[in-house]
Structure formats: structure tokens, C-alpha cells
Amino acid sequence: MKIGIIGAGQIGGTLIRQYTRAGHNVKMTNSSGIEKLQSLVSETGAVATTLNEVVNDVDVIVVSIPMIAILDLPRNLFKNISTNTVIIDTCNYYPIRDGKIKDLEAGMPESIWVSNQLQQPVIKVYNSIFSGSLVSSDLPKGTASRIALPISGDDKQAKELVSTLVNDSGFDSLDCGSLQDSWRQQPGSPVYCTDLTLSQLKKSIGKARKELLAERRELGLKYILTHDPEQWRDNVEYNRKIYESDLDS
Ligand SMILES: NC(=O)c1ccc[n+]([C@@H]2O[C@H](COP(=O)([O-])OP(=O)(O)OC[C@H]3O[C@@H](n4cnc5c(N)ncnc54)[C@H](OP(=O)(O)O)[C@@H]3O)[C@@H](O)[C@H]2O)c1
């Protein structure tokens, strides 16, 4: 597939490595100058290019930037893309980084907000796994302990295509429904950064509680800010504990 990636940080950079390894043709861009992507170019063979070029003539576009930076993308960026091009949204809302975004504070699902800003349909995926797990917990298809990622969006065919990319990344996936319901995989949900297998994900996705998302997101964030980011596995364990009572019920 031809893939354009906006944002080559912890998540975008990992996807660039995984997708090129799987044989995909990848272009990428960042915000602070593509000369900074030279080592990633040498390592992966992906092409570093401009924002306008990264979205040109690709099957899939991945948007993997801080939520608030969505507002910096030019309004007409996607105006010439094919209707078949699938846009993946990996973004999460963290007020401490993004500032308060009124619609999100009011409960609008994060990917609906992203879709509204981009004026394009999006598929939500890769938002619910720590970059540490994305980098190092990939496993071959069929492995019992393989982590599964939720995928939400309104186009079934697009979700199927995205599931092949998730498999190329080394993970199972589960179609978790519409973009309107995608709050179920947001920060503060039992499936957020808890590294569940497919059968665990199937059992847990319906146990997300919208009214508790923000409070639990902040609990998880507090842990991240007060612990060594290299020890993200402890963070996964902590997140699982937050949801234990929900998951038992
Ligand atoms: N880190 C995680 O564990 C994790 C897990 C799941 C989801 N997420 C979410 O995924 C998104 C990306 O996270 P991350 O951790 O990969 O972030 P990151 O490491 O901070 O990387 C962000 C990337 O976006 C680029 N960027 C920022 N503004 C841009 C713009 N206007 N146009 C083009 N590129 C732009 C940055 O370029 P420069 O470096 O040049 O500024 C950088 O390459 C966030 O919404 C995050 O919440 C993160």
C-alpha cells in the first residue's frame, strides 16, 4: 500500500518502521523540518516530504500528532484526495498538553472532533496502546498472547483495510463499531493502554463508562507523570487495576 504519515514521533515513527518492514511504500512529514527525519529515512527507506505531498496519491493517511495540532493543518489539505483514501486517527486528548477543547470537555467523541476539523471521515486506531507496547509487543498472527487493538469508524471496508495494517504492525484487531461510539477506546476506558488480547478486548469494550473517562484519564496520566516512562509495563498494570472492578462485574 501507499501510505502517508503526518507526525513521525513515538507512534508515527513506530508505524513508519513497521509499515516499511512489511513492504509498504511510506511517505512521512513532521512540523519542525524534514531534515530532522534523515536518520529515519536512512533506517527505513521511507520518504520525508512536505505536508501537501504526504497526502498526495496514497491509499492511507495516518494522522499522528498532538490533538491540538490538528487545528494547525490547512483546512484544504485533503481537498484533492481520492474518496477511497482511508484516514487513520491515532490522536488522544490530554488537556495538560492540548489545553481545554470545549467540544471535547462537553463529551464529543475525540475522533468525531478530529473528523469535523479535517472535514473527512476517519478511522480511530492505535490510540489505545502505549508507544512502548507498540514498539516491542508485536507478535506473529496466531500467537495466543497477541495484543488486540480496537478499531472504530463508519466505513466497514475501510476498517477491514486498517485491520490488515494493524496485523502488519504485529497486532490483532477488533471492529468496535461507529465513530460515534469510539469514546469506548478513549483514555479512561478499560481498553486504553491495558494491552488486552482479542478475547479480553471483546469482553471489556462494552464495559467502558463514558461518565468516568475524564476522571480515569487523569488518574492514568498522574501515574505516567510520576513514574519512569521506560517502565510503561508497570503503567499497563496500574491501568488494569483501575478497571478491575468494572471488568469483574
Ligand atoms: N505516545 C504514546 O504512547 C501514544 C499512544 C497512543 C496514542 N498517542 C497519540 O498519538 C498522537 C501522537 O503521539 P506521539 O506520542 O507520537 O507524539 P510525539 O512523539 O510528540 O510526535 C508528534 C509528531 O507530530 C509532529 N507534528 C506536530 N504538529 C504537526 C503538524 N502541525 N504537522 C505535521 N506534523 C506535526 C511532530 O513533528 P516535530 O517533532 O517536528 O514537531 C512529531 O513528529 C498524539 O495525539 C498522542 O496523544 C500517543
PDB file of C-alpha atoms and ligand atoms in Angstrom:
ATOM      1  CA  MET A   1       0.000   0.000   0.000  1.00  0.00           C
ATOM      2  CA  LYS A   2       0.995   3.624  -0.437  1.00  0.00           C
ATOM      3  CA  ILE A   3       0.873   5.303   2.965  1.00  0.00           C
ATOM      4  CA  GLY A   4       1.379   8.939   4.029  1.00  0.00           C
ATOM      5  CA  ILE A   5       2.118   9.610   7.704  1.00  0.00           C
ATOM      6  CA  ILE A   6       1.641  13.030   9.322  1.00  0.00           C
ATOM      7  CA  GLY A   7       3.721  13.021  12.513  1.00  0.00           C
ATOM      8  CA  ALA A   8       6.854  10.910  12.888  1.00  0.00           C
ATOM      9  CA  GLY A   9       7.042  10.840  16.691  1.00  0.00           C
ATOM     10  CA  GLN A  10       6.620   7.947  19.110  1.00  0.00           C
ATOM     11  CA  ILE A  11       3.552   6.482  17.388  1.00  0.00           C
ATOM     12  CA  GLY A  12       4.037   7.754  13.818  1.00  0.00           C
ATOM     13  CA  GLY A  13       7.740   6.806  13.868  1.00  0.00           C
ATOM     14  CA  THR A  14       6.903   3.278  15.035  1.00  0.00           C
ATOM     15  CA  LEU A  15       4.270   2.848  12.317  1.00  0.00           C
ATOM     16  CA  ILE A  16       6.782   4.072   9.718  1.00  0.00           C
ATOM     17  CA  ARG A  17       9.188   1.329  10.841  1.00  0.00           C
ATOM     18  CA  GLN A  18       6.507  -1.377  10.956  1.00  0.00           C
ATOM     19  CA  TYR A  19       4.894  -0.484   7.628  1.00  0.00           C
ATOM     20  CA  THR A  20       8.176  -0.217   5.702  1.00  0.00           C
ATOM     21  CA  ARG A  21       9.275  -3.555   7.230  1.00  0.00           C
ATOM     22  CA  ALA A  22       6.020  -5.070   5.938  1.00  0.00           C
ATOM     23  CA  GLY A  23       6.846  -3.810   2.432  1.00  0.00           C
ATOM     24  CA  HIS A  24       4.597  -0.759   2.225  1.00  0.00           C
ATOM     25  CA  ASN A  25       5.586   2.389   0.399  1.00  0.00           C
ATOM     26  CA  VAL A  26       5.730   5.118   3.077  1.00  0.00           C
ATOM     27  CA  LYS A  27       5.993   8.933   2.964  1.00  0.00           C
ATOM     28  CA  MET A  28       6.205  10.975   6.163  1.00  0.00           C
ATOM     29  CA  THR A  29       6.262  14.520   7.438  1.00  0.00           C
ATOM     30  CA  ASN A  30       6.663  16.458  10.687  1.00  0.00           C
ATOM     31  CA  SER A  31       6.333  20.059  11.863  1.00  0.00           C
ATOM     32  CA  SER A  32       9.870  21.189  12.558  1.00  0.00           C
ATOM     33  CA  GLY A  33      11.594  20.436   9.260  1.00  0.00           C
ATOM     34  CA  ILE A  34      12.035  17.202   7.312  1.00  0.00           C
ATOM     35  CA  GLU A  35      15.834  17.410   7.579  1.00  0.00           C
ATOM     36  CA  LYS A  36      15.257  16.120  11.138  1.00  0.00           C
ATOM     37  CA  LEU A  37      13.853  12.894   9.648  1.00  0.00           C
ATOM     38  CA  GLN A  38      17.084  11.941   7.873  1.00  0.00           C
ATOM     39  CA  SER A  39      18.021   9.119  10.235  1.00  0.00           C
ATOM     40  CA  LEU A  40      14.511   7.644   9.894  1.00  0.00           C
ATOM     41  CA  VAL A  41      14.883   7.935   6.099  1.00  0.00           C
ATOM     42  CA  SER A  42      18.197   6.039   6.252  1.00  0.00           C
ATOM     43  CA  GLU A  43      16.823   3.436   8.647  1.00  0.00           C
ATOM     44  CA  THR A  44      13.515   2.692   6.897  1.00  0.00           C
ATOM     45  CA  GLY A  45      13.696   3.913   3.312  1.00  0.00           C
ATOM     46  CA  ALA A  46      10.549   5.994   3.891  1.00  0.00           C
ATOM     47  CA  VAL A  47      10.494   9.312   2.038  1.00  0.00           C
ATOM     48  CA  ALA A  48      10.475  12.565   4.060  1.00  0.00           C
ATOM     49  CA  THR A  49       8.398  15.204   2.326  1.00  0.00           C
ATOM     50  CA  THR A  50       6.036  18.160   2.696  1.00  0.00           C
ATOM     51  CA  LEU A  51       2.567  18.013   4.215  1.00  0.00           C
ATOM     52  CA  ASN A  52       0.921  18.591   0.824  1.00  0.00           C
ATOM     53  CA  GLU A  53       2.973  15.843  -0.809  1.00  0.00           C
ATOM     54  CA  VAL A  54       2.463  13.340   2.020  1.00  0.00           C
ATOM     55  CA  VAL A  55      -1.303  13.231   1.387  1.00  0.00           C
ATOM     56  CA  ASN A  56      -0.925  13.063  -2.408  1.00  0.00           C
ATOM     57  CA  ASP A  57      -1.636   9.757  -4.215  1.00  0.00           C
ATOM     58  CA  VAL A  58      -1.772   7.455  -1.194  1.00  0.00           C
ATOM     59  CA  ASP A  59      -4.168   4.675  -0.127  1.00  0.00           C
ATOM     60  CA  VAL A  60      -3.925   5.520   3.567  1.00  0.00           C
ATOM     61  CA  ILE A  61      -3.079   8.674   5.534  1.00  0.00           C
ATOM     62  CA  VAL A  62      -2.137   8.363   9.208  1.00  0.00           C
ATOM     63  CA  VAL A  63      -2.612  11.459  11.376  1.00  0.00           C
ATOM     64  CA  SER A  64      -0.460  11.043  14.491  1.00  0.00           C
ATOM     65  CA  ILE A  65       0.126  14.459  16.054  1.00  0.00           C
ATOM     66  CA  PRO A  66      -0.891  16.129  19.335  1.00  0.00           C
ATOM     67  CA  MET A  67      -4.675  16.693  19.253  1.00  0.00           C
ATOM     68  CA  ILE A  68      -4.378  20.476  19.345  1.00  0.00           C
ATOM     69  CA  ALA A  69      -2.018  20.415  16.323  1.00  0.00           C
ATOM     70  CA  ILE A  70      -4.969  19.172  14.228  1.00  0.00           C
ATOM     71  CA  LEU A  71      -6.005  22.834  14.197  1.00  0.00           C
ATOM     72  CA  ASP A  72      -2.687  23.752  12.514  1.00  0.00           C
ATOM     73  CA  LEU A  73      -3.364  21.526   9.493  1.00  0.00           C
ATOM     74  CA  PRO A  74      -4.504  23.593   6.490  1.00  0.00           C
ATOM     75  CA  ARG A  75      -8.293  23.419   6.022  1.00  0.00           C
ATOM     76  CA  ASN A  76      -7.911  22.410   2.363  1.00  0.00           C
ATOM     77  CA  LEU A  77      -5.189  19.786   2.954  1.00  0.00           C
ATOM     78  CA  PHE A  78      -7.396  16.853   1.964  1.00  0.00           C
ATOM     79  CA  LYS A  79      -9.425  18.534  -0.744  1.00  0.00           C
ATOM     80  CA  ASN A  80      -7.841  16.587  -3.621  1.00  0.00           C
ATOM     81  CA  ILE A  81      -7.538  13.162  -2.021  1.00  0.00           C
ATOM     82  CA  SER A  82      -9.397  10.223  -3.544  1.00  0.00           C
ATOM     83  CA  THR A  83     -12.669   9.198  -1.884  1.00  0.00           C
ATOM     84  CA  ASN A  84     -11.048   5.774  -1.425  1.00  0.00           C
ATOM     85  CA  THR A  85      -8.170   7.108   0.676  1.00  0.00           C
ATOM     86  CA  VAL A  86      -8.559   5.981   4.284  1.00  0.00           C
ATOM     87  CA  ILE A  87      -7.544   8.388   7.066  1.00  0.00           C
ATOM     88  CA  ILE A  88      -6.367   6.862  10.347  1.00  0.00           C
ATOM     89  CA  ASP A  89      -6.587   8.959  13.523  1.00  0.00           C
ATOM     90  CA  THR A  90      -4.264   7.888  16.369  1.00  0.00           C
ATOM     91  CA  CYS A  91      -4.792  11.046  18.445  1.00  0.00           C
ATOM     92  CA  ASN A  92      -5.789  11.341  22.101  1.00  0.00           C
ATOM     93  CA  TYR A  93      -6.944  14.380  24.043  1.00  0.00           C
ATOM     94  CA  TYR A  94      -4.855  15.365  27.052  1.00  0.00           C
ATOM     95  CA  PRO A  95      -5.853  18.836  28.348  1.00  0.00           C
ATOM     96  CA  ILE A  96      -2.464  19.188  30.064  1.00  0.00           C
ATOM     97  CA  ARG A  97      -0.843  19.137  26.587  1.00  0.00           C
ATOM     98  CA  ASP A  98      -3.673  20.293  24.303  1.00  0.00           C
ATOM     99  CA  GLY A  99      -5.342  22.912  26.516  1.00  0.00           C
ATOM    100  CA  LYS A 100      -9.092  22.630  27.076  1.00  0.00           C
ATOM    101  CA  ILE A 101     -11.063  21.970  23.890  1.00  0.00           C
ATOM    102  CA  LYS A 102     -14.682  22.974  24.542  1.00  0.00           C
ATOM    103  CA  ASP A 103     -16.418  20.278  22.465  1.00  0.00           C
ATOM    104  CA  LEU A 104     -14.292  17.520  23.981  1.00  0.00           C
ATOM    105  CA  GLU A 105     -14.894  18.799  27.503  1.00  0.00           C
ATOM    106  CA  ALA A 106     -18.604  18.595  26.646  1.00  0.00           C
ATOM    107  CA  GLY A 107     -18.236  14.912  25.769  1.00  0.00           C
ATOM    108  CA  MET A 108     -17.912  14.895  21.976  1.00  0.00           C
ATOM    109  CA  PRO A 109     -16.057  11.696  20.978  1.00  0.00           C
ATOM    110  CA  GLU A 110     -12.481  12.715  20.193  1.00  0.00           C
ATOM    111  CA  SER A 111     -12.416  11.224  16.700  1.00  0.00           C
ATOM    112  CA  ILE A 112     -15.704  12.925  15.795  1.00  0.00           C
ATOM    113  CA  TRP A 113     -13.977  16.202  16.649  1.00  0.00           C
ATOM    114  CA  VAL A 114     -10.943  15.220  14.540  1.00  0.00           C
ATOM    115  CA  SER A 115     -13.199  14.202  11.661  1.00  0.00           C
ATOM    116  CA  ASN A 116     -15.069  17.525  11.898  1.00  0.00           C
ATOM    117  CA  GLN A 117     -11.824  19.519  11.839  1.00  0.00           C
ATOM    118  CA  LEU A 118     -10.414  17.554   8.887  1.00  0.00           C
ATOM    119  CA  GLN A 119     -13.816  17.511   7.159  1.00  0.00           C
ATOM    120  CA  GLN A 120     -13.102  13.880   6.315  1.00  0.00           C
ATOM    121  CA  PRO A 121     -14.209  10.520   7.705  1.00  0.00           C
ATOM    122  CA  VAL A 122     -11.554   8.947   9.918  1.00  0.00           C
ATOM    123  CA  ILE A 123     -10.876   5.511  11.382  1.00  0.00           C
ATOM    124  CA  LYS A 124      -9.759   5.504  15.020  1.00  0.00           C
ATOM    125  CA  VAL A 125      -6.993   3.032  15.853  1.00  0.00           C
ATOM    126  CA  TYR A 126      -3.548   2.830  17.513  1.00  0.00           C
ATOM    127  CA  ASN A 127      -4.709   5.419  20.079  1.00  0.00           C
ATOM    128  CA  SER A 128      -5.139   2.802  22.801  1.00  0.00           C
ATOM    129  CA  ILE A 129      -1.634   1.383  23.074  1.00  0.00           C
ATOM    130  CA  PHE A 130       1.446   2.930  24.703  1.00  0.00           C
ATOM    131  CA  SER A 131       4.242   3.573  22.226  1.00  0.00           C
ATOM    132  CA  GLY A 132       6.413   1.229  24.333  1.00  0.00           C
ATOM    133  CA  SER A 133       3.997  -1.659  23.695  1.00  0.00           C
ATOM    134  CA  LEU A 134       3.577  -0.699  20.043  1.00  0.00           C
ATOM    135  CA  VAL A 135       7.364  -0.844  19.603  1.00  0.00           C
ATOM    136  CA  SER A 136       8.045  -4.051  21.454  1.00  0.00           C
ATOM    137  CA  SER A 137       4.927  -6.177  21.939  1.00  0.00           C
ATOM    138  CA  ASP A 138       4.233  -7.093  18.318  1.00  0.00           C
ATOM    139  CA  LEU A 139       3.747 -10.835  17.801  1.00  0.00           C
ATOM    140  CA  PRO A 140       3.070 -13.139  14.850  1.00  0.00           C
ATOM    141  CA  LYS A 141      -0.580 -13.780  13.934  1.00  0.00           C
ATOM    142  CA  GLY A 142      -1.945 -16.774  15.820  1.00  0.00           C
ATOM    143  CA  THR A 143       0.107 -16.217  18.993  1.00  0.00           C
ATOM    144  CA  ALA A 144      -2.258 -16.678  21.964  1.00  0.00           C
ATOM    145  CA  SER A 145      -0.952 -13.655  23.878  1.00  0.00           C
ATOM    146  CA  ARG A 146      -1.047 -11.288  20.885  1.00  0.00           C
ATOM    147  CA  ILE A 147      -2.419  -7.850  21.859  1.00  0.00           C
ATOM    148  CA  ALA A 148      -5.570  -6.693  20.032  1.00  0.00           C
ATOM    149  CA  LEU A 149      -6.383  -3.097  19.123  1.00  0.00           C
ATOM    150  CA  PRO A 150      -9.879  -1.613  18.864  1.00  0.00           C
ATOM    151  CA  ILE A 151     -10.842  -0.022  15.524  1.00  0.00           C
ATOM    152  CA  SER A 152     -13.810   2.361  15.255  1.00  0.00           C
ATOM    153  CA  GLY A 153     -15.288   4.124  12.261  1.00  0.00           C
ATOM    154  CA  ASP A 154     -18.264   4.283   9.967  1.00  0.00           C
ATOM    155  CA  ASP A 155     -16.913   2.518   6.859  1.00  0.00           C
ATOM    156  CA  LYS A 156     -16.694  -1.257   7.159  1.00  0.00           C
ATOM    157  CA  GLN A 157     -14.427  -1.680   4.157  1.00  0.00           C
ATOM    158  CA  ALA A 158     -12.039   0.989   5.457  1.00  0.00           C
ATOM    159  CA  LYS A 159     -11.927  -0.779   8.840  1.00  0.00           C
ATOM    160  CA  GLU A 160     -11.075  -4.066   7.116  1.00  0.00           C
ATOM    161  CA  LEU A 161      -8.201  -2.416   5.275  1.00  0.00           C
ATOM    162  CA  VAL A 162      -6.988  -0.849   8.518  1.00  0.00           C
ATOM    163  CA  SER A 163      -7.125  -4.247  10.230  1.00  0.00           C
ATOM    164  CA  THR A 164      -4.630  -5.588   7.648  1.00  0.00           C
ATOM    165  CA  LEU A 165      -2.247  -2.756   8.579  1.00  0.00           C
ATOM    166  CA  VAL A 166      -2.712  -3.475  12.287  1.00  0.00           C
ATOM    167  CA  ASN A 167      -1.859  -7.107  11.539  1.00  0.00           C
ATOM    168  CA  ASP A 168       1.246  -5.912   9.660  1.00  0.00           C
ATOM    169  CA  SER A 169       2.167  -3.984  12.826  1.00  0.00           C
ATOM    170  CA  GLY A 170       2.021  -7.262  14.765  1.00  0.00           C
ATOM    171  CA  PHE A 171      -1.357  -6.946  16.484  1.00  0.00           C
ATOM    172  CA  ASP A 172      -4.870  -8.396  16.279  1.00  0.00           C
ATOM    173  CA  SER A 173      -7.790  -6.008  15.969  1.00  0.00           C
ATOM    174  CA  LEU A 174     -11.494  -5.792  16.742  1.00  0.00           C
ATOM    175  CA  ASP A 175     -14.144  -3.761  14.926  1.00  0.00           C
ATOM    176  CA  CYS A 176     -15.649  -1.835  17.838  1.00  0.00           C
ATOM    177  CA  GLY A 177     -18.368  -0.022  15.904  1.00  0.00           C
ATOM    178  CA  SER A 178     -19.088   3.507  14.760  1.00  0.00           C
ATOM    179  CA  LEU A 179     -17.088   6.683  15.234  1.00  0.00           C
ATOM    180  CA  GLN A 180     -19.884   7.967  17.487  1.00  0.00           C
ATOM    181  CA  ASP A 181     -19.177   5.000  19.790  1.00  0.00           C
ATOM    182  CA  SER A 182     -15.390   5.398  19.575  1.00  0.00           C
ATOM    183  CA  TRP A 183     -15.300   7.020  23.037  1.00  0.00           C
ATOM    184  CA  ARG A 184     -15.183   3.404  24.242  1.00  0.00           C
ATOM    185  CA  GLN A 185     -11.493   3.237  23.275  1.00  0.00           C
ATOM    186  CA  GLN A 186     -10.511   6.695  24.564  1.00  0.00           C
ATOM    187  CA  PRO A 187      -8.238   7.404  27.537  1.00  0.00           C
ATOM    188  CA  GLY A 188     -10.057   6.376  30.726  1.00  0.00           C
ATOM    189  CA  SER A 189     -11.603   3.282  29.150  1.00  0.00           C
ATOM    190  CA  PRO A 190     -10.764  -0.279  30.306  1.00  0.00           C
ATOM    191  CA  VAL A 191      -9.334  -0.998  26.839  1.00  0.00           C
ATOM    192  CA  TYR A 192      -6.999   2.028  26.915  1.00  0.00           C
ATOM    193  CA  CYS A 193      -3.363   1.034  27.379  1.00  0.00           C
ATOM    194  CA  THR A 194      -4.223  -2.225  29.121  1.00  0.00           C
ATOM    195  CA  ASP A 195      -2.704  -4.498  26.425  1.00  0.00           C
ATOM    196  CA  LEU A 196      -5.629  -6.903  26.113  1.00  0.00           C
ATOM    197  CA  THR A 197      -5.789  -9.999  23.938  1.00  0.00           C
ATOM    198  CA  LEU A 198      -8.644 -10.296  21.439  1.00  0.00           C
ATOM    199  CA  SER A 199     -10.892 -12.292  23.785  1.00  0.00           C
ATOM    200  CA  GLN A 200     -10.192  -9.859  26.660  1.00  0.00           C
ATOM    201  CA  LEU A 201     -10.878  -6.886  24.381  1.00  0.00           C
ATOM    202  CA  LYS A 202     -14.213  -8.388  23.278  1.00  0.00           C
ATOM    203  CA  LYS A 203     -15.254  -8.750  26.944  1.00  0.00           C
ATOM    204  CA  SER A 204     -14.019  -5.304  28.022  1.00  0.00           C
ATOM    205  CA  ILE A 205     -15.040  -2.872  25.288  1.00  0.00           C
ATOM    206  CA  GLY A 206     -18.682  -2.827  26.413  1.00  0.00           C
ATOM    207  CA  LYS A 207     -17.648  -2.031  29.993  1.00  0.00           C
ATOM    208  CA  ALA A 208     -16.308   1.434  29.214  1.00  0.00           C
ATOM    209  CA  ARG A 209     -18.150   4.104  31.205  1.00  0.00           C
ATOM    210  CA  LYS A 210     -18.435   7.459  29.481  1.00  0.00           C
ATOM    211  CA  GLU A 211     -19.113   9.383  32.684  1.00  0.00           C
ATOM    212  CA  LEU A 212     -15.823   8.138  34.207  1.00  0.00           C
ATOM    213  CA  LEU A 213     -13.485   8.636  31.225  1.00  0.00           C
ATOM    214  CA  ALA A 214     -12.064  12.050  32.153  1.00  0.00           C
ATOM    215  CA  GLU A 215     -11.514  11.150  35.816  1.00  0.00           C
ATOM    216  CA  ARG A 216      -9.774   7.886  34.928  1.00  0.00           C
ATOM    217  CA  ARG A 217      -7.739   9.502  32.152  1.00  0.00           C
ATOM    218  CA  GLU A 218      -6.345  11.897  34.744  1.00  0.00           C
ATOM    219  CA  LEU A 219      -5.579   9.019  37.163  1.00  0.00           C
ATOM    220  CA  GLY A 220      -3.600   7.225  34.439  1.00  0.00           C
ATOM    221  CA  LEU A 221      -1.859  10.463  33.479  1.00  0.00           C
ATOM    222  CA  LYS A 222      -0.834  11.116  37.084  1.00  0.00           C
ATOM    223  CA  TYR A 223       0.854   7.724  37.103  1.00  0.00           C
ATOM    224  CA  ILE A 224       2.688   8.475  33.835  1.00  0.00           C
ATOM    225  CA  LEU A 225       3.934  11.824  35.141  1.00  0.00           C
ATOM    226  CA  THR A 226       5.278  10.375  38.378  1.00  0.00           C
ATOM    227  CA  HIS A 227       6.958   7.231  37.055  1.00  0.00           C
ATOM    228  CA  ASP A 228       9.776   6.293  34.707  1.00  0.00           C
ATOM    229  CA  PRO A 229       8.328   6.224  31.145  1.00  0.00           C
ATOM    230  CA  GLU A 230      10.718   3.358  30.356  1.00  0.00           C
ATOM    231  CA  GLN A 231       8.687   1.231  32.799  1.00  0.00           C
ATOM    232  CA  TRP A 232       5.456   1.507  30.792  1.00  0.00           C
ATOM    233  CA  ARG A 233       4.590  -2.133  31.580  1.00  0.00           C
ATOM    234  CA  ASP A 234       4.040  -1.088  35.224  1.00  0.00           C
ATOM    235  CA  ASN A 235       1.747   1.607  33.861  1.00  0.00           C
ATOM    236  CA  VAL A 236      -0.237  -1.024  31.939  1.00  0.00           C
ATOM    237  CA  GLU A 237      -0.609  -2.996  35.210  1.00  0.00           C
ATOM    238  CA  TYR A 238      -1.710   0.157  37.033  1.00  0.00           C
ATOM    239  CA  ASN A 239      -4.321   0.886  34.337  1.00  0.00           C
ATOM    240  CA  ARG A 240      -5.662  -2.665  34.615  1.00  0.00           C
ATOM    241  CA  LYS A 241      -6.090  -2.203  38.373  1.00  0.00           C
ATOM    242  CA  ILE A 242      -8.124   0.970  37.833  1.00  0.00           C
ATOM    243  CA  TYR A 243     -10.655  -1.068  35.853  1.00  0.00           C
ATOM    244  CA  GLU A 244     -10.566  -4.310  37.816  1.00  0.00           C
ATOM    245  CA  SER A 245     -13.927  -3.760  39.498  1.00  0.00           C
ATOM    246  CA  ASP A 246     -15.627  -2.912  36.170  1.00  0.00           C
ATOM    247  CA  LEU A 247     -14.122  -5.907  34.458  1.00  0.00           C
ATOM    248  CA  ASP A 248     -15.158  -8.302  37.228  1.00  0.00           C
ATOM    249  CA  SER A 249     -18.779  -7.153  37.145  1.00  0.00           C
TER     250      SER A 249
HETATM  251  N1  LIG B   1       2.999   8.221  22.891  1.00  0.00           N
HETATM  252  C1  LIG B   1       2.058   7.309  23.104  1.00  0.00           C
HETATM  253  O1  LIG B   1       2.269   6.348  23.877  1.00  0.00           O
HETATM  254  C2  LIG B   1       0.730   7.423  22.392  1.00  0.00           C
HETATM  255  C3  LIG B   1      -0.078   6.284  22.349  1.00  0.00           C
HETATM  256  C4  LIG B   1      -1.266   6.310  21.633  1.00  0.00           C
HETATM  257  C5  LIG B   1      -1.689   7.482  21.012  1.00  0.00           C
HETATM  258  N2  LIG B   1      -0.917   8.620  21.110  1.00  0.00           N
HETATM  259  C6  LIG B   1      -1.431   9.846  20.472  1.00  0.00           C
HETATM  260  O2  LIG B   1      -0.930   9.869  19.115  1.00  0.00           O
HETATM  261  C7  LIG B   1      -0.573  11.213  18.772  1.00  0.00           C
HETATM  262  C8  LIG B   1       0.926  11.266  18.505  1.00  0.00           C
HETATM  263  O3  LIG B   1       1.586  10.908  19.696  1.00  0.00           O
HETATM  264  P1  LIG B   1       3.183  10.759  19.793  1.00  0.00           P
HETATM  265  O4  LIG B   1       3.458  10.285  21.164  1.00  0.00           O
HETATM  266  O5  LIG B   1       3.683  10.016  18.622  1.00  0.00           O
HETATM  267  O6  LIG B   1       3.611  12.283  19.680  1.00  0.00           O
HETATM  268  P2  LIG B   1       5.095  12.854  19.535  1.00  0.00           P
HETATM  269  O7  LIG B   1       6.097  11.804  19.849  1.00  0.00           O
HETATM  270  O8  LIG B   1       5.102  14.131  20.290  1.00  0.00           O
HETATM  271  O9  LIG B   1       5.209  13.171  17.968  1.00  0.00           O
HETATM  272  C9  LIG B   1       4.353  14.103  17.361  1.00  0.00           C
HETATM  273  C10 LIG B   1       4.754  14.212  15.895  1.00  0.00           C
HETATM  274  O10 LIG B   1       3.799  15.083  15.273  1.00  0.00           O
HETATM  275  C11 LIG B   1       4.530  16.042  14.512  1.00  0.00           C
HETATM  276  N3  LIG B   1       3.677  17.227  14.372  1.00  0.00           N
HETATM  277  C12 LIG B   1       3.209  18.047  15.343  1.00  0.00           C
HETATM  278  N4  LIG B   1       2.444  19.022  14.786  1.00  0.00           N
HETATM  279  C13 LIG B   1       2.424  18.790  13.455  1.00  0.00           C
HETATM  280  C14 LIG B   1       1.836  19.444  12.351  1.00  0.00           C
HETATM  281  N5  LIG B   1       1.073  20.540  12.515  1.00  0.00           N
HETATM  282  N6  LIG B   1       2.059  18.972  11.100  1.00  0.00           N
HETATM  283  C15 LIG B   1       2.849  17.871  10.917  1.00  0.00           C
HETATM  284  N7  LIG B   1       3.421  17.183  11.930  1.00  0.00           N
HETATM  285  C16 LIG B   1       3.219  17.647  13.185  1.00  0.00           C
HETATM  286  C17 LIG B   1       5.794  16.266  15.294  1.00  0.00           C
HETATM  287  O11 LIG B   1       6.778  16.874  14.477  1.00  0.00           O
HETATM  288  P3  LIG B   1       8.032  17.649  15.168  1.00  0.00           P
HETATM  289  O12 LIG B   1       8.745  16.635  16.005  1.00  0.00           O
HETATM  290  O13 LIG B   1       8.807  18.116  14.004  1.00  0.00           O
HETATM  291  O14 LIG B   1       7.418  18.750  15.985  1.00  0.00           O
HETATM  292  C18 LIG B   1       6.133  14.822  15.667  1.00  0.00           C
HETATM  293  O15 LIG B   1       6.739  14.167  14.567  1.00  0.00           O
HETATM  294  C19 LIG B   1      -0.999  12.089  19.942  1.00  0.00           C
HETATM  295  O16 LIG B   1      -2.295  12.598  19.717  1.00  0.00           O
HETATM  296  C20 LIG B   1      -0.986  11.126  21.124  1.00  0.00           C
HETATM  297  O17 LIG B   1      -1.855  11.531  22.160  1.00  0.00           O
HETATM  298  C21 LIG B   1       0.304   8.588  21.764  1.00  0.00           C
END
